[in-house]
mmCIF file of C-alpha atoms in Angstrom:
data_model
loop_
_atom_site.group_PDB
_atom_site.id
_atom_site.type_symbol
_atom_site.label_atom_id
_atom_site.label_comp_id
_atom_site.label_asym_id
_atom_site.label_seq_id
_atom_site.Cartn_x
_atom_site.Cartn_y
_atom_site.Cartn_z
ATOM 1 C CA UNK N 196 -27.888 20.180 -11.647
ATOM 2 C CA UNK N 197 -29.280 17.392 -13.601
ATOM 3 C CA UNK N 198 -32.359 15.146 -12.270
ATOM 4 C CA UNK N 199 -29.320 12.527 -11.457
ATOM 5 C CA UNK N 200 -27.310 14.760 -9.318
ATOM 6 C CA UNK N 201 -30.249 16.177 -7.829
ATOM 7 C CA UNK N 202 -31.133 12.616 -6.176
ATOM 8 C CA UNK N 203 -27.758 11.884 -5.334
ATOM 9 C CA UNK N 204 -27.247 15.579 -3.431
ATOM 10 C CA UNK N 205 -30.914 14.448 -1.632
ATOM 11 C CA UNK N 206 -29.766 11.006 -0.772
ATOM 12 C CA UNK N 207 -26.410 12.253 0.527
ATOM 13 C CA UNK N 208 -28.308 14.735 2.563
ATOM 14 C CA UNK N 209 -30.915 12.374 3.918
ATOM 15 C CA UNK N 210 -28.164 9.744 4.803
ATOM 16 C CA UNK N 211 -26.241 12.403 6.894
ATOM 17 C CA UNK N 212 -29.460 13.279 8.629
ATOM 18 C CA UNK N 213 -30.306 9.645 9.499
ATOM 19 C CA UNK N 214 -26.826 8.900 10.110
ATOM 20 C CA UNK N 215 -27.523 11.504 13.208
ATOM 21 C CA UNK N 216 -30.910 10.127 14.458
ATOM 22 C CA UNK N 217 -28.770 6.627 15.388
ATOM 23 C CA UNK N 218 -32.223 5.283 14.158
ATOM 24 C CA UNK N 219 -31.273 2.153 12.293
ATOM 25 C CA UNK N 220 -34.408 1.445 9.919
ATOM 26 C CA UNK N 221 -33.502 5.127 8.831
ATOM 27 C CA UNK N 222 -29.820 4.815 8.235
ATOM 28 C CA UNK N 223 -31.236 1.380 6.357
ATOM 29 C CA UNK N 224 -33.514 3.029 3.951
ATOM 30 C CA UNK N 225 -31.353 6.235 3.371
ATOM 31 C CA UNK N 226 -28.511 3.917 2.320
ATOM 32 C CA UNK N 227 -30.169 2.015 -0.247
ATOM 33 C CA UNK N 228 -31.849 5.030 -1.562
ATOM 34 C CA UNK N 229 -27.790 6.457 -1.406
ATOM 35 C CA UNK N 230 -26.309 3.153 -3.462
ATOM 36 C CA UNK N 231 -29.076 3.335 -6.106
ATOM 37 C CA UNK N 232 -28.850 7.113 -6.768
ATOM 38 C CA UNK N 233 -24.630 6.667 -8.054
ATOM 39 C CA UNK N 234 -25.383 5.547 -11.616
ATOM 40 C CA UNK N 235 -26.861 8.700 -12.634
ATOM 41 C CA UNK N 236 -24.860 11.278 -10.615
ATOM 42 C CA UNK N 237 -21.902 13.047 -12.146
ATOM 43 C CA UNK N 238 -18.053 12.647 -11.223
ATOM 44 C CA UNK N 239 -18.233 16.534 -9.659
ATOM 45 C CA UNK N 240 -21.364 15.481 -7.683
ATOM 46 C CA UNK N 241 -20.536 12.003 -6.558
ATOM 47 C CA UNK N 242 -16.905 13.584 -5.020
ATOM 48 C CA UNK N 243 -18.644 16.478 -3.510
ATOM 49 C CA UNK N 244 -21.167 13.687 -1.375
ATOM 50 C CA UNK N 245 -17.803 11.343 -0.748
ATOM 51 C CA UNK N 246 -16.453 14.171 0.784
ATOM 52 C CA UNK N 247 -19.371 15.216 3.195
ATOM 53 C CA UNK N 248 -19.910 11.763 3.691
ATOM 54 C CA UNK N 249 -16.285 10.357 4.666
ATOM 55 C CA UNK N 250 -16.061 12.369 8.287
ATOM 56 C CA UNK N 251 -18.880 10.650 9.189
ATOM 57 C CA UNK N 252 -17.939 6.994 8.420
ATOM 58 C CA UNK N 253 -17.708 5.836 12.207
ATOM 59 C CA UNK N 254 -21.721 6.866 12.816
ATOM 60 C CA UNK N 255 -22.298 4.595 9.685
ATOM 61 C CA UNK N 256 -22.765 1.225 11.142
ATOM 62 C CA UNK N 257 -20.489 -1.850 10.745
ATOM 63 C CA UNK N 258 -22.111 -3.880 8.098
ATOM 64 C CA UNK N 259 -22.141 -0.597 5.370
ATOM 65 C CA UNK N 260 -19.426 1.459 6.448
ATOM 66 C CA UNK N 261 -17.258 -0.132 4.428
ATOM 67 C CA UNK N 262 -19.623 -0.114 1.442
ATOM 68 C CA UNK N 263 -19.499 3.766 1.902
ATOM 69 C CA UNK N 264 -15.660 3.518 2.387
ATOM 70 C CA UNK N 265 -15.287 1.711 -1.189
ATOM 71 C CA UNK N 266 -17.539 4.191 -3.011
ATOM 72 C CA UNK N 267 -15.276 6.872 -1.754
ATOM 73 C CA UNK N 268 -12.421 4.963 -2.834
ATOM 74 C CA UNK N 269 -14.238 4.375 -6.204
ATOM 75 C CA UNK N 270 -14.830 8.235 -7.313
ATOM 76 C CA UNK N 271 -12.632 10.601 -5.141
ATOM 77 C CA UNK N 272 -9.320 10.602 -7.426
ATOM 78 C CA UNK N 273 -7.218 14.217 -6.776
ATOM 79 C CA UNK N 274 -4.238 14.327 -3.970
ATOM 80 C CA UNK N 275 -6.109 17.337 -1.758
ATOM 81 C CA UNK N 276 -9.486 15.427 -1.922
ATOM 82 C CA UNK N 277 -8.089 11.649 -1.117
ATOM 83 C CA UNK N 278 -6.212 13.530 2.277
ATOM 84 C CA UNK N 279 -9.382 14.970 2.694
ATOM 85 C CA UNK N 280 -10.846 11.732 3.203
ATOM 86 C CA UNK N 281 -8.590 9.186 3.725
ATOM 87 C CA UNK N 282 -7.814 9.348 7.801
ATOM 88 C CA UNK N 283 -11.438 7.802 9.012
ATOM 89 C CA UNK N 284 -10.956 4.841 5.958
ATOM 90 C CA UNK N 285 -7.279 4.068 7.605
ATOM 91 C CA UNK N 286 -8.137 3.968 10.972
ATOM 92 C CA UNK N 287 -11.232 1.616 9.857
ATOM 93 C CA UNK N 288 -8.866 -0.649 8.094
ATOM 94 C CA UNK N 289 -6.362 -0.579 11.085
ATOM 95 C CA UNK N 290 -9.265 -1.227 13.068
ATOM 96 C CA UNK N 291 -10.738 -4.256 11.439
ATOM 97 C CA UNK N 292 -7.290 -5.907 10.920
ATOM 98 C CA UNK N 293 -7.289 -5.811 14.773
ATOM 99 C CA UNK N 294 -11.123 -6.964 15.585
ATOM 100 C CA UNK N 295 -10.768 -9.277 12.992
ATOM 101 C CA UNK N 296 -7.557 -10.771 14.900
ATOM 102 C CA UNK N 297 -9.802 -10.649 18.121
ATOM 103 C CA UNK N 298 -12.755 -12.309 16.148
ATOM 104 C CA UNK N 299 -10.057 -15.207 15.051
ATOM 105 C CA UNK N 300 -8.382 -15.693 18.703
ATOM 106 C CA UNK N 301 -12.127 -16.036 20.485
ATOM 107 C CA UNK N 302 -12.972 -18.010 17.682
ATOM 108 C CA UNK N 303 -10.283 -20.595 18.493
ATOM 109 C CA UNK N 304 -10.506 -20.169 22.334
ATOM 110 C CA UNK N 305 -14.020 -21.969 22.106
ATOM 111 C CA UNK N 306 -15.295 -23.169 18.918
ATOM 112 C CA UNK N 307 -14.884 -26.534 17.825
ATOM 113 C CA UNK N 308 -14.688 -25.683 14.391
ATOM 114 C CA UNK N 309 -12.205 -24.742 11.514
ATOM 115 C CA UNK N 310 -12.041 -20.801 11.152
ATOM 116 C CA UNK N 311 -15.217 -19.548 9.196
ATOM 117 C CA UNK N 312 -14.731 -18.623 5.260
ATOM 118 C CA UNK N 313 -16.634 -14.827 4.749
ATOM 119 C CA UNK N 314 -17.217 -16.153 1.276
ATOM 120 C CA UNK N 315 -18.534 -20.088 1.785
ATOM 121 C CA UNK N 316 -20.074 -18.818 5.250
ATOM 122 C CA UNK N 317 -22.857 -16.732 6.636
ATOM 123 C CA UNK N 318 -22.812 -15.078 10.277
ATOM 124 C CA UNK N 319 -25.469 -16.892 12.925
ATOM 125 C CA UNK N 320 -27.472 -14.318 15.389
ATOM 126 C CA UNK N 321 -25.928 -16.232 18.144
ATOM 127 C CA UNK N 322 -22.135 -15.278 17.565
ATOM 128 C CA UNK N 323 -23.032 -11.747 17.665
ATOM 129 C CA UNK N 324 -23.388 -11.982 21.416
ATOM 130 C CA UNK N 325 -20.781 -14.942 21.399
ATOM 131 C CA UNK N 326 -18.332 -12.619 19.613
ATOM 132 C CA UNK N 327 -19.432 -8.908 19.775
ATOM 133 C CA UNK N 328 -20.241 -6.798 17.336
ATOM 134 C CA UNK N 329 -17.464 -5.275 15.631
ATOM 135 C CA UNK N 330 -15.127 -8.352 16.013
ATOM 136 C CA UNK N 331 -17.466 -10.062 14.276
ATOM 137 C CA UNK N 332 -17.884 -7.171 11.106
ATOM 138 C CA UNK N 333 -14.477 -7.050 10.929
ATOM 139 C CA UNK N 334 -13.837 -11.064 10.458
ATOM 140 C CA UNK N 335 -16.708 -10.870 7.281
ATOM 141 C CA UNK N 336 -15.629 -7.394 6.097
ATOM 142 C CA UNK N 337 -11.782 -6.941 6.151
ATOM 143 C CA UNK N 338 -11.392 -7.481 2.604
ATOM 144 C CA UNK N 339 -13.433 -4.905 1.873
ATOM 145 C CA UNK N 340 -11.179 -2.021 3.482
ATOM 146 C CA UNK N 341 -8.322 -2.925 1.329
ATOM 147 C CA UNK N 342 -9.457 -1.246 -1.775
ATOM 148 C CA UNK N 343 -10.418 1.690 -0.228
ATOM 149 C CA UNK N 344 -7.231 2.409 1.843
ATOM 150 C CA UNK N 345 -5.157 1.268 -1.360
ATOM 151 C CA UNK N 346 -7.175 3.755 -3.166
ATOM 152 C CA UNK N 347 -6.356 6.415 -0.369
ATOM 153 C CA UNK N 348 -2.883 5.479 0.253
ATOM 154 C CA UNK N 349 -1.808 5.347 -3.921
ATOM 155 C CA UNK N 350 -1.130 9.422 -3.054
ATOM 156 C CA UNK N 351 1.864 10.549 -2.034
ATOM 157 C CA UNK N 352 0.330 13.525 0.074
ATOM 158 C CA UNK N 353 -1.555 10.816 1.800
ATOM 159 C CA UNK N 354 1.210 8.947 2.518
ATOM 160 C CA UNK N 355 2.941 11.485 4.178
ATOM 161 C CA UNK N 356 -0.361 12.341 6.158
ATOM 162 C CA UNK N 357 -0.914 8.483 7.390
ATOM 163 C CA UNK N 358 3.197 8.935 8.460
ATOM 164 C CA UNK N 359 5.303 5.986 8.890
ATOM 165 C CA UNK N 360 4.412 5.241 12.320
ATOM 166 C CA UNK N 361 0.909 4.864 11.040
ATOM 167 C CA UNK N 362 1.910 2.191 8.392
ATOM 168 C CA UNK N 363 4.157 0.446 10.077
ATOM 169 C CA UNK N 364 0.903 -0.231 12.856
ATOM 170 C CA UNK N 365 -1.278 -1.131 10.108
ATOM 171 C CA UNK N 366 1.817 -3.508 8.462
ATOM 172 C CA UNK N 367 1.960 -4.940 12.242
ATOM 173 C CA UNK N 368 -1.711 -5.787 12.876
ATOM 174 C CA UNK N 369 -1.659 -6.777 8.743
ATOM 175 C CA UNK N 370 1.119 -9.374 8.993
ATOM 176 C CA UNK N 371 -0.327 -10.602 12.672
ATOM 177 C CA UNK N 372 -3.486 -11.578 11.020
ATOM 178 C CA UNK N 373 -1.751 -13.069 8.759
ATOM 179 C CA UNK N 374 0.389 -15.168 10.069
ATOM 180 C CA UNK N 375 -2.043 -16.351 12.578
ATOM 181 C CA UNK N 376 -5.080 -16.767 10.345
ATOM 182 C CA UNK N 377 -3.980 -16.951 6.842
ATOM 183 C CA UNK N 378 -5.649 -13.458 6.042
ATOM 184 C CA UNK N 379 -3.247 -11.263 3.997
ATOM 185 C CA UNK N 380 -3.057 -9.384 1.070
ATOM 186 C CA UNK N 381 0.478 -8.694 -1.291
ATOM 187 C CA UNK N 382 -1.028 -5.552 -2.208
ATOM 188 C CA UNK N 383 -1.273 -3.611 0.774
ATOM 189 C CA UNK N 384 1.546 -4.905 2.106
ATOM 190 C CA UNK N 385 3.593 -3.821 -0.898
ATOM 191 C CA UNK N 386 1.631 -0.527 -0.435
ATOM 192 C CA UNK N 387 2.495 0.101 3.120
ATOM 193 C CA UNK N 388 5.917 -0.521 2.725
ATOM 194 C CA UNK N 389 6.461 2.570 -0.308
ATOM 195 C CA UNK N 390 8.913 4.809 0.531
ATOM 196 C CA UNK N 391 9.159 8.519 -0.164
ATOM 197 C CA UNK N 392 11.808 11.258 -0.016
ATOM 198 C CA UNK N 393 14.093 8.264 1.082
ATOM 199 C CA UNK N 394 17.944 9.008 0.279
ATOM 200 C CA UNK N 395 19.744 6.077 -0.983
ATOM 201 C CA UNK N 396 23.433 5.253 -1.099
ATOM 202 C CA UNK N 397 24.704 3.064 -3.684
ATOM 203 C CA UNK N 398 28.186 2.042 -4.223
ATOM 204 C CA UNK N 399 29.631 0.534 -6.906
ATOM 205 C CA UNK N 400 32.201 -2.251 -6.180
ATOM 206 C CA UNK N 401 34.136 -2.115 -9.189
ATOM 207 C CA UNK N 402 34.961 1.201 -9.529
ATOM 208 C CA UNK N 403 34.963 2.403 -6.024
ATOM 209 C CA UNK N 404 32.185 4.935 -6.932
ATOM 210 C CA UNK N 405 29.384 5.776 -5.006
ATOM 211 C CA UNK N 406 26.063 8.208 -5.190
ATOM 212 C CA UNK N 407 23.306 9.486 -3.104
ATOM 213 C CA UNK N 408 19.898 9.128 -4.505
ATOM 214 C CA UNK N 409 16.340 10.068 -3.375
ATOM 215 C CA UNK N 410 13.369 7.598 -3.950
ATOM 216 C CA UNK N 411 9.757 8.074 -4.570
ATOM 217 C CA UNK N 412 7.252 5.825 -4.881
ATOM 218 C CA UNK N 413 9.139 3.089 -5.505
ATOM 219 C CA UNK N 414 7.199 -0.675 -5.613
ATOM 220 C CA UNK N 415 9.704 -3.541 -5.736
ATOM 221 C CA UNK N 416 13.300 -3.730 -6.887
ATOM 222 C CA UNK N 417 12.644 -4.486 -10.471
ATOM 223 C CA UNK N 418 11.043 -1.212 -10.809
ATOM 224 C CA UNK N 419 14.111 0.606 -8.437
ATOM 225 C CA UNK N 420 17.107 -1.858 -10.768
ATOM 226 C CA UNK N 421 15.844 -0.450 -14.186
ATOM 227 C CA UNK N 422 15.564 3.127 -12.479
ATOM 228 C CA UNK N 423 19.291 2.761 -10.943
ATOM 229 C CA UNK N 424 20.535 1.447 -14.459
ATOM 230 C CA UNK N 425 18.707 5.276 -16.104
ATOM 231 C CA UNK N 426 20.694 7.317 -13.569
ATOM 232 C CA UNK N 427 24.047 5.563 -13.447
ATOM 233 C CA UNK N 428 24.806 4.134 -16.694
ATOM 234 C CA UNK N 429 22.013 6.026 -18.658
ATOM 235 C CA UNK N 430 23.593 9.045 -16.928
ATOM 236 C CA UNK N 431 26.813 8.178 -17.947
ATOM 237 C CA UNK N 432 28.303 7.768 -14.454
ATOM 238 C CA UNK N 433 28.728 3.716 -14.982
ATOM 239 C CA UNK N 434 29.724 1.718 -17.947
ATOM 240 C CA UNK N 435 27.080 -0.202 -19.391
ATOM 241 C CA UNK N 436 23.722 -0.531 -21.522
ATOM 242 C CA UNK N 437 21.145 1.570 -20.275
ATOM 243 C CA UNK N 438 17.441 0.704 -20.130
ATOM 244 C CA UNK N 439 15.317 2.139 -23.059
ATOM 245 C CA UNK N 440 13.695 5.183 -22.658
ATOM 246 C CA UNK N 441 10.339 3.675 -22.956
ATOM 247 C CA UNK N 442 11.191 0.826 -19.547
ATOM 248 C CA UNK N 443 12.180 3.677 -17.949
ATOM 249 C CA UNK N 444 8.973 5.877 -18.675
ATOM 250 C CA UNK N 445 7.178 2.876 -17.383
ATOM 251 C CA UNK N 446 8.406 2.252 -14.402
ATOM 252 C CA UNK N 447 7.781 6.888 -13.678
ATOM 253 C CA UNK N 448 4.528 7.428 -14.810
ATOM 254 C CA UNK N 449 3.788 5.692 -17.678
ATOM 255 C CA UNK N 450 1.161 3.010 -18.611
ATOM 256 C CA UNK N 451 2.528 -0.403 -19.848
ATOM 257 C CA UNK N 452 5.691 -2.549 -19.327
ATOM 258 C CA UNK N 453 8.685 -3.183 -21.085
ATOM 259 C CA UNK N 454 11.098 -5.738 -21.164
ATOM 260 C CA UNK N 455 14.561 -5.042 -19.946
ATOM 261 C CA UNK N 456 17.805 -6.272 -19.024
ATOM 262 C CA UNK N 457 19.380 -6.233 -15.608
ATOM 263 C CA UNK N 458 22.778 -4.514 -15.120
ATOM 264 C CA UNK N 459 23.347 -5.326 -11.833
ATOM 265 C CA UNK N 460 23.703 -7.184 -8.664
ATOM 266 C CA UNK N 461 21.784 -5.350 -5.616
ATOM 267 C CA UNK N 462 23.539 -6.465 -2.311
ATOM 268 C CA UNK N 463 23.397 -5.223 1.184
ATOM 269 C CA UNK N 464 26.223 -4.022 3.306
ATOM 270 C CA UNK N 465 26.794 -7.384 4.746
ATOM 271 C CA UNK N 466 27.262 -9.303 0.985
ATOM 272 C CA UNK N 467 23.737 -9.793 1.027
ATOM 273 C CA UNK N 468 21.671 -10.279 -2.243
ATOM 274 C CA UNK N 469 18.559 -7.886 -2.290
ATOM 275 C CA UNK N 470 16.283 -9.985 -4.100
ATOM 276 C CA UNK N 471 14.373 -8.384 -7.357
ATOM 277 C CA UNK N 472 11.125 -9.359 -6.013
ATOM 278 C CA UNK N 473 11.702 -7.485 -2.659
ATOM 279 C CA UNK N 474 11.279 -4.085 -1.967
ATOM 280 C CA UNK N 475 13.512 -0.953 -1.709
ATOM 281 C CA UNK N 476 12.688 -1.497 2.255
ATOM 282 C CA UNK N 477 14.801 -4.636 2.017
ATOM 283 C CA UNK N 478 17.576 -2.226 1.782
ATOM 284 C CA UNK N 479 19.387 -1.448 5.029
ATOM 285 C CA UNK N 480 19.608 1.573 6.743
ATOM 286 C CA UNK N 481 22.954 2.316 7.835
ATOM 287 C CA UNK N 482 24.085 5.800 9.619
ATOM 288 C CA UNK N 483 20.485 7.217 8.710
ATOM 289 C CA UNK N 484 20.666 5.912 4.823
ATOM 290 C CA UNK N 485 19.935 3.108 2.945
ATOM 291 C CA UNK N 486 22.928 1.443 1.549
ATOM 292 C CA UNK N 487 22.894 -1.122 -1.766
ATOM 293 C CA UNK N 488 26.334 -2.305 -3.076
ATOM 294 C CA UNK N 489 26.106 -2.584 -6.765
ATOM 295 C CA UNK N 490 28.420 -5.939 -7.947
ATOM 296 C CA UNK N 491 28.165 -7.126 -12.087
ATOM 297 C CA UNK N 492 25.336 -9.505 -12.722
ATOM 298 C CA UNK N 493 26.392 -12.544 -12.181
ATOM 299 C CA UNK N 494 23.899 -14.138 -15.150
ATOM 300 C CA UNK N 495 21.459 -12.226 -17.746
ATOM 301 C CA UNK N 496 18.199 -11.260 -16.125
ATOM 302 C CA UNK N 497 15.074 -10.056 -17.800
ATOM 303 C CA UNK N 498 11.475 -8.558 -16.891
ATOM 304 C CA UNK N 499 9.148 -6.480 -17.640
ATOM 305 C CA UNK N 500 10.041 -3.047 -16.261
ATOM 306 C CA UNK N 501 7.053 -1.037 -15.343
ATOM 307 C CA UNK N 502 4.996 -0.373 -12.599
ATOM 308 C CA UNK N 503 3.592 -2.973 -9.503
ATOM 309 C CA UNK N 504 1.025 -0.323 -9.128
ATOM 310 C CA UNK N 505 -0.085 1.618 -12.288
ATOM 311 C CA UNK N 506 -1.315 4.754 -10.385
ATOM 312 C CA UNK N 507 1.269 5.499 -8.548
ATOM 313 C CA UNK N 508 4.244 7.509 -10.173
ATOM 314 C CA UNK N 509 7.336 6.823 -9.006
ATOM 315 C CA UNK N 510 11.172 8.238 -9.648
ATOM 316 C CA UNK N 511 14.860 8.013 -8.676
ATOM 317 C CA UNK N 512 16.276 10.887 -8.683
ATOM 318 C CA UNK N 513 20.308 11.104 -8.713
ATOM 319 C CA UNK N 514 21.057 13.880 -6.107
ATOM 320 C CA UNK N 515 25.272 14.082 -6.327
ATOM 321 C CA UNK N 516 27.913 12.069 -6.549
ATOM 322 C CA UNK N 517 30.069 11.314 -3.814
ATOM 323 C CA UNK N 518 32.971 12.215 -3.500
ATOM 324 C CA UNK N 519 36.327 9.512 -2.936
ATOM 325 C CA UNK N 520 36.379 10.708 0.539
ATOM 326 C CA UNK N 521 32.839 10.076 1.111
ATOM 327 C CA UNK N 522 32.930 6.829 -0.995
ATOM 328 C CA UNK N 523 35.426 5.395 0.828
ATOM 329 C CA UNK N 524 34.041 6.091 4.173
ATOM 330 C CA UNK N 525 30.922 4.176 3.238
ATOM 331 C CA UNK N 526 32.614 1.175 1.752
ATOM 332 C CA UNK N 527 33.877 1.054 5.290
ATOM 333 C CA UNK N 528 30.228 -0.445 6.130
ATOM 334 C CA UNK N 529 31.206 -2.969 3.083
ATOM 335 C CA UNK N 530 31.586 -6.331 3.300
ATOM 336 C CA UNK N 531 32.290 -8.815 0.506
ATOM 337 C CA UNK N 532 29.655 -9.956 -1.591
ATOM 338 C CA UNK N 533 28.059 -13.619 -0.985
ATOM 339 C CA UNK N 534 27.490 -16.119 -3.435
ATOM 340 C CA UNK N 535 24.203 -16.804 -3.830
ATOM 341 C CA UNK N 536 21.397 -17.454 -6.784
ATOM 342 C CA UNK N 537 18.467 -15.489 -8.008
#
């Protein structure tokens, strides 16, 4: 190993040691001697110490842990070694969404004061005994798990790990904080709310037609309309202009955006428009599938087709299509489209 690997193996080694002494001026020096040993490490070396180092992220105490969490977010990049460590950095996260929440409420119970700003506002000695510890962390250091569970949670394989049950807890203690106390981030909301392996029903109005799809991946319905518009007309099921070849690259797996045309109006069941700048969640599950009515476009739309989140690939994939029995017994669940504006 080189002289910069070799500190960074020591420092990782000295910080797990300290870590289990509980002796803070320890865990203090080991992780400053940690931080300012990662410029000269390699990539092998510096995922090797994110791995030994992310099981033991609740010994690490409040005020770094999440320094740790976001250098493992920073450098560990492959599917297998993001599962590896991802669980401890989700929990954290749907940990200090809820402290933080608890921080806000006490906060408001009995201070006389606005909320504080973690960026205009430093913590007093006093409100750690007011407050408790890890409320407290959490309302200064919240923003700082989002990169690292966004980091985690951009794999598919740890999507399926964290389970839907586990997102939707995290969306739930996300949006309370947010409604409550104006802390809330697009991002991981629009993260959380990915869907994968999720069949899709889409019918087609004017033909009668209809067609079972699986997504993956899938950001916001820009990205999912340009996809549709590949596999139905591009596929030669629908009439229609297709999407280039290059918008719909970009909206899979490849860098960039292109602009595009829309060839469709998404609506629910009910006559509902699904708005472009929702997400293929906004779709409503009917007999244990989503369902999305396809009517024409009722004006020209245009956008950039590509991806909301550039490192995560996504696809459509057209499974069969159904047949007139089977499309007719879902236009059953059909009611006429509403008129509405985009």
């Amino acid at each position: 190993m080189s002289v910069g690997d070799n500190r960074f193996h020591a420092a990782v080694g000295a910080y797990m040691q300290a870590l289990m002494t509980e002796e803070p001026t320890e865990i203090h020096t080991a992780h400053e001697e940690l931080i300012a040993s990662l410029d000269d490490a390699s990539a092998e070396i510096l995922v090797l110490g994110c791995k030994a180092l992310a099981p033991l992220l609740d010994r690490i105490p409040p005020g770094a842990r999440a320094q740790i969490a976001n250098m493992i977010g920073a450098y560990v990049h492959t599917p297998e070694d993001a599962a590896e460590c991802a669980p401890l950095i989700l929990a954290n996260l749907a940990k200090a969404l809820e402290y933080a929440k608890q921080f806000a409420e006490q906060w408001q119970a009995t201070m006389q004061a606005e909320l504080p700003d973690p960026e205009q506002t430093d913590t007093e000695w006093e409100w750690l005994e007011q407050f408790g510890l890890q409320p407290l962390m959490a309302w200064w250091t919240v923003d700082m798990w989002i990169s690292p569970a966004m980091a985690m949670l951009q794999h598919k394989q740890v999507r399926k790990l964290f389970g839907r049950n586990g997102r939707e807890l995290v969306q739930q203690r996300h949006n309370a904080l947010g409604e409550g106390y104006g802390r809330w981030w697009k991002e991981l909301s629009t993260m959380l709310l990915l869907l994968d392996e999720e069949p899709l029903v889409v019918l087609h109005r004017e033909s009668g037609t209809g067609y079972l799809l699986r997504m993956n991946g899938i950001a916001d319905n820009f990205q999912l309309h340009t996809l549709l518009a590949d596999a139905l007309i591009g596929g030669g099921h629908l009439p229609g202009d297709p999407p280039s070849a290059e918008a719909v690259a970009m909206c899979r797996d490849r860098e960039g955006q292109s602009m595009t045309v829309g060839s469709f109006n998404l609506v629910s069941p009910e006559g509902n428009w699904i708005w472009n700048e929702g997400t293929p969640s906004d779709i409503p599950v009917v007999d244990g599938k989503r369902l999305l009515v396809l009517d024409p476009p009722p004006y020209q739309r245009n956008w950039p087709a590509g991806r909301y989140f550039p490192f995560v690939p996504a696809d459509l994939a057209l499974e069969r299509v159904l047949t007139v029995a089977e499309a007719t017994e879902w236009f059953r669940h059909v009611a006429p489209a509403k008129e509405g504006t985009d």
